[in-house]
CSV table of C-alpha atoms in Angstrom, one decimal:
chain,number,residue,atom,x,y,z
V,1,UNK,CA,0.0,0.0,0.0
V,2,UNK,CA,2.8,2.4,0.8
V,3,UNK,CA,4.5,1.8,-2.5
V,4,UNK,CA,1.2,2.4,-4.3
V,5,UNK,CA,0.6,5.6,-2.5
V,6,UNK,CA,4.0,6.9,-3.4
V,7,UNK,CA,3.3,6.0,-7.1
V,8,UNK,CA,0.1,7.9,-7.0
V,9,UNK,CA,1.8,10.9,-5.4
V,10,UNK,CA,4.3,11.0,-8.2
V,11,UNK,CA,1.6,10.8,-10.8
V,12,UNK,CA,-0.4,13.6,-9.1
V,13,UNK,CA,2.7,15.9,-9.4
V,14,UNK,CA,2.6,15.8,-13.2
V,15,UNK,CA,1.4,19.3,-13.6
V,16,UNK,CA,4.0,20.8,-11.4
V,17,UNK,CA,6.7,18.7,-13.0
V,18,UNK,CA,5.6,20.0,-16.4
V,19,UNK,CA,5.7,23.6,-15.3
V,20,UNK,CA,9.1,23.2,-13.7
V,21,UNK,CA,10.3,21.6,-16.9
V,22,UNK,CA,9.2,24.5,-19.0
V,23,UNK,CA,10.6,27.0,-16.5
V,24,UNK,CA,14.0,25.3,-16.3
V,25,UNK,CA,14.4,24.1,-19.9
V,26,UNK,CA,12.2,26.4,-22.0
V,27,UNK,CA,12.8,29.5,-24.0
V,28,UNK,CA,12.8,31.8,-21.0
V,29,UNK,CA,15.8,30.1,-19.6
V,30,UNK,CA,17.9,30.6,-22.8
V,31,UNK,CA,20.1,33.7,-22.5
V,32,UNK,CA,19.6,34.7,-26.2
V,33,UNK,CA,15.8,35.0,-25.8
V,34,UNK,CA,16.3,37.8,-23.3
V,35,UNK,CA,19.5,39.4,-24.6
V,36,UNK,CA,19.6,43.1,-25.1
V,37,UNK,CA,21.4,42.6,-28.4
V,38,UNK,CA,18.4,40.8,-29.7
V,39,UNK,CA,15.7,43.0,-28.2
V,40,UNK,CA,17.2,46.5,-28.3
V,41,UNK,CA,20.7,46.4,-29.8
V,42,UNK,CA,22.0,48.0,-33.0
V,43,UNK,CA,21.5,44.8,-35.0
V,44,UNK,CA,18.2,43.7,-33.3
V,45,UNK,CA,16.1,44.2,-36.5
V,46,UNK,CA,18.1,41.4,-38.2
V,47,UNK,CA,18.0,39.1,-35.1
V,48,UNK,CA,14.2,39.6,-34.7
V,49,UNK,CA,13.7,39.0,-38.4
V,50,UNK,CA,15.6,35.8,-38.0
V,51,UNK,CA,13.4,34.7,-35.1
V,52,UNK,CA,10.2,35.5,-37.0
V,53,UNK,CA,11.1,33.6,-40.2
V,54,UNK,CA,12.4,30.5,-38.4
V,55,UNK,CA,9.4,30.4,-36.1
V,56,UNK,CA,7.3,30.5,-39.3
V,57,UNK,CA,9.2,27.4,-40.4
V,58,UNK,CA,8.6,25.7,-37.0
V,59,UNK,CA,5.1,26.8,-36.2
V,60,UNK,CA,3.7,28.9,-39.1
V,61,UNK,CA,2.4,26.2,-41.3
V,62,UNK,CA,-0.8,24.2,-41.3
V,63,UNK,CA,-1.3,21.6,-40.0
V,64,UNK,CA,1.0,22.5,-37.1
V,65,UNK,CA,2.3,20.5,-34.3
V,66,UNK,CA,-0.7,21.1,-32.1
V,67,UNK,CA,-3.0,20.2,-34.9
V,68,UNK,CA,-1.2,16.9,-35.3
V,69,UNK,CA,-1.4,16.3,-31.5
V,70,UNK,CA,-5.2,16.9,-31.6
V,71,UNK,CA,-5.6,13.8,-33.8
V,72,UNK,CA,-4.3,11.6,-31.0
V,73,UNK,CA,-6.7,12.9,-28.4
V,74,UNK,CA,-9.3,10.4,-27.1
V,75,UNK,CA,-10.3,11.6,-23.6
V,76,UNK,CA,-12.9,14.3,-23.6
V,77,UNK,CA,-10.9,16.7,-21.4
V,78,UNK,CA,-7.8,16.5,-23.5
V,79,UNK,CA,-9.8,16.8,-26.7
V,80,UNK,CA,-11.5,19.9,-25.5
V,81,UNK,CA,-8.3,21.5,-24.4
V,82,UNK,CA,-6.5,20.7,-27.7
V,83,UNK,CA,-9.5,22.1,-29.7
V,84,UNK,CA,-9.0,25.4,-27.8
V,85,UNK,CA,-5.3,25.3,-28.3
V,86,UNK,CA,-5.5,24.6,-32.1
V,87,UNK,CA,-8.0,27.6,-32.4
V,88,UNK,CA,-5.7,29.9,-30.4
V,89,UNK,CA,-2.6,28.8,-32.4
V,90,UNK,CA,-4.4,29.6,-35.7
V,91,UNK,CA,-4.4,33.2,-34.5
V,92,UNK,CA,-0.7,32.9,-33.7
V,93,UNK,CA,0.1,31.6,-37.2
V,94,UNK,CA,-1.7,34.6,-38.7
V,95,UNK,CA,0.3,36.9,-36.4
V,96,UNK,CA,3.5,35.3,-37.5
V,97,UNK,CA,2.6,35.7,-41.1
V,98,UNK,CA,1.9,39.5,-40.6
V,99,UNK,CA,5.3,39.8,-38.9
V,100,UNK,CA,7.1,38.0,-41.6
V,101,UNK,CA,5.8,40.4,-44.2
V,102,UNK,CA,6.7,43.4,-42.0
V,103,UNK,CA,10.2,42.1,-41.2
V,104,UNK,CA,11.2,41.6,-44.9
V,105,UNK,CA,13.5,38.8,-46.1
V,106,UNK,CA,15.6,36.5,-44.0
V,107,UNK,CA,18.9,38.4,-43.2
V,108,UNK,CA,21.9,37.1,-45.2
V,109,UNK,CA,24.3,35.3,-42.9
V,110,UNK,CA,27.8,34.0,-43.6
V,111,UNK,CA,28.0,30.2,-43.5
V,112,UNK,CA,24.3,29.7,-42.9
V,113,UNK,CA,23.7,27.2,-45.7
V,114,UNK,CA,22.6,24.5,-43.3
V,115,UNK,CA,20.3,26.6,-41.2
V,116,UNK,CA,17.2,25.8,-43.1
V,117,UNK,CA,17.8,22.1,-43.0
V,118,UNK,CA,18.4,22.3,-39.2
V,119,UNK,CA,15.1,24.1,-38.6
V,120,UNK,CA,13.2,21.8,-40.8
V,121,UNK,CA,14.7,18.8,-38.9
V,122,UNK,CA,13.5,20.4,-35.7
V,123,UNK,CA,10.0,20.8,-37.1
V,124,UNK,CA,10.0,17.2,-38.2
V,125,UNK,CA,11.1,16.0,-34.8
V,126,UNK,CA,8.2,17.9,-33.1
V,127,UNK,CA,5.7,16.6,-35.6
V,128,UNK,CA,6.9,13.0,-34.8
V,129,UNK,CA,6.4,13.7,-31.1
V,130,UNK,CA,2.9,15.1,-31.8
V,131,UNK,CA,2.0,11.9,-33.8
V,132,UNK,CA,3.5,9.4,-31.4
V,133,UNK,CA,1.6,6.3,-30.5
V,134,UNK,CA,2.9,6.5,-27.0
V,135,UNK,CA,0.0,7.5,-24.9
V,136,UNK,CA,0.5,11.0,-23.4
V,137,UNK,CA,3.5,12.0,-25.6
V,138,UNK,CA,1.4,14.0,-28.1
V,139,UNK,CA,-0.4,15.9,-25.3
V,140,UNK,CA,2.8,16.7,-23.5
V,141,UNK,CA,4.2,18.0,-26.8
V,142,UNK,CA,1.3,20.3,-27.3
V,143,UNK,CA,1.2,21.5,-23.7
V,144,UNK,CA,4.9,22.4,-23.7
V,145,UNK,CA,4.5,24.4,-26.9
V,146,UNK,CA,1.6,26.4,-25.5
V,147,UNK,CA,3.4,27.0,-22.2
V,148,UNK,CA,6.7,27.9,-23.8
V,149,UNK,CA,4.9,30.2,-26.3
V,150,UNK,CA,4.1,32.6,-23.4
V,151,UNK,CA,7.7,33.7,-23.4
V,152,UNK,CA,8.2,33.4,-27.2
V,153,UNK,CA,5.2,35.8,-27.6
V,154,UNK,CA,6.9,38.5,-25.5
V,155,UNK,CA,9.8,38.5,-27.9
V,156,UNK,CA,7.5,38.5,-30.9
V,157,UNK,CA,5.7,41.5,-29.5
V,158,UNK,CA,9.0,43.3,-29.2
V,159,UNK,CA,9.6,42.5,-32.8
V,160,UNK,CA,6.1,43.7,-33.7
V,161,UNK,CA,6.7,47.0,-32.1
V,162,UNK,CA,10.1,47.3,-33.9
V,163,UNK,CA,8.4,46.6,-37.3
V,164,UNK,CA,5.3,48.7,-36.8
V,165,UNK,CA,2.8,45.9,-36.2
V,166,UNK,CA,0.1,46.1,-33.5
V,167,UNK,CA,0.4,43.0,-31.3
V,168,UNK,CA,-2.9,41.2,-31.0
V,169,UNK,CA,-4.1,39.8,-27.6
V,170,UNK,CA,-2.2,36.6,-26.7
V,171,UNK,CA,-4.4,33.5,-26.6
V,172,UNK,CA,-1.9,31.3,-24.8
V,173,UNK,CA,-3.5,28.8,-22.5
V,174,UNK,CA,-4.0,29.3,-18.7
V,175,UNK,CA,-1.0,27.8,-16.8
V,176,UNK,CA,-3.1,26.3,-14.0
V,177,UNK,CA,-5.6,24.8,-16.4
V,178,UNK,CA,-2.8,23.0,-18.2
V,179,UNK,CA,-1.3,21.8,-14.9
V,180,UNK,CA,-4.6,20.5,-13.7
V,181,UNK,CA,-5.3,18.7,-17.0
V,182,UNK,CA,-1.8,17.1,-16.9
V,183,UNK,CA,-2.5,15.8,-13.4
V,184,UNK,CA,-5.9,14.4,-14.4
V,185,UNK,CA,-4.5,12.9,-17.6
V,186,UNK,CA,-1.5,11.1,-16.1
V,187,UNK,CA,-3.3,8.3,-14.4
V,188,UNK,CA,-0.3,6.1,-14.4
V,189,UNK,CA,3.5,6.5,-14.1
V,190,UNK,CA,3.9,5.3,-17.7
V,191,UNK,CA,1.6,8.0,-19.0
V,192,UNK,CA,3.3,10.6,-16.9
V,193,UNK,CA,6.6,9.6,-18.3
V,194,UNK,CA,5.3,9.8,-21.8
V,195,UNK,CA,3.7,13.2,-21.3
V,196,UNK,CA,6.9,14.7,-19.7
V,197,UNK,CA,9.0,13.1,-22.4
V,198,UNK,CA,7.0,14.8,-25.1
V,199,UNK,CA,7.4,18.1,-23.3
V,200,UNK,CA,11.1,17.8,-22.7
V,201,UNK,CA,11.8,16.9,-26.3
V,202,UNK,CA,9.9,19.8,-27.7
V,203,UNK,CA,11.6,22.2,-25.3
V,204,UNK,CA,14.9,20.8,-26.5
V,205,UNK,CA,13.9,21.7,-30.1
V,206,UNK,CA,13.0,25.3,-29.0
V,207,UNK,CA,16.3,25.7,-27.2
V,208,UNK,CA,18.0,24.5,-30.4
V,209,UNK,CA,16.2,27.3,-32.3
V,210,UNK,CA,17.6,29.9,-29.9
V,211,UNK,CA,21.1,28.4,-30.3
V,212,UNK,CA,20.8,28.7,-34.0
V,213,UNK,CA,19.6,32.3,-33.8
V,214,UNK,CA,22.4,33.3,-31.5
V,215,UNK,CA,25.0,31.6,-33.7
V,216,UNK,CA,23.6,33.4,-36.8
V,217,UNK,CA,23.9,36.8,-34.9
V,218,UNK,CA,27.5,36.0,-34.1
V,219,UNK,CA,28.3,35.0,-37.6
V,220,UNK,CA,27.0,38.3,-39.0
V,221,UNK,CA,29.1,40.2,-36.5
V,222,UNK,CA,32.4,38.5,-37.6
V,223,UNK,CA,31.4,38.1,-41.3
């Protein structure tokens, strides 16, 4: 009985584990996402343009990662939340498209021939997670994107102001609602592991994007 109780306690912490994962491993924890050189520096327009265009590659196409995840939903609560998330992200895609037009073409960058293939590979990795047969993985992937988007959106809004676009209201999901759904969904340790795995892996891809953006900035400075 004691072992069973400990197992249930671990499962019940899924929401908080998910939030901690996003806090510690998400975009907000990457130095470049908050760097003054990106947000306000002399060359920020090029850095922000980079961000917009490569986010378009990752999340600006339909069907997106969350759309793929919604096809895996079976439980009513997760289906309802994913339906709301897909609707909200449709608005974010439209916002990205407006920003891409305002920002102009992707800045030329020395030695950047492999950047596009890297970002496409990241998108493919997230799509695979969102279509995983492992129960919980797709939902964790979608949850992590929505949670991490809260910080990504603050950077996009800085870009919008820089390029003369009025930022629309952000439709990112409520943090506590997501945490509560994660707790309810993860009825076993196996499902919890799958949900957190999906979240961790998608955050890894987002951090990879920030790595690429920072490397491109440095390449332009020395090129």
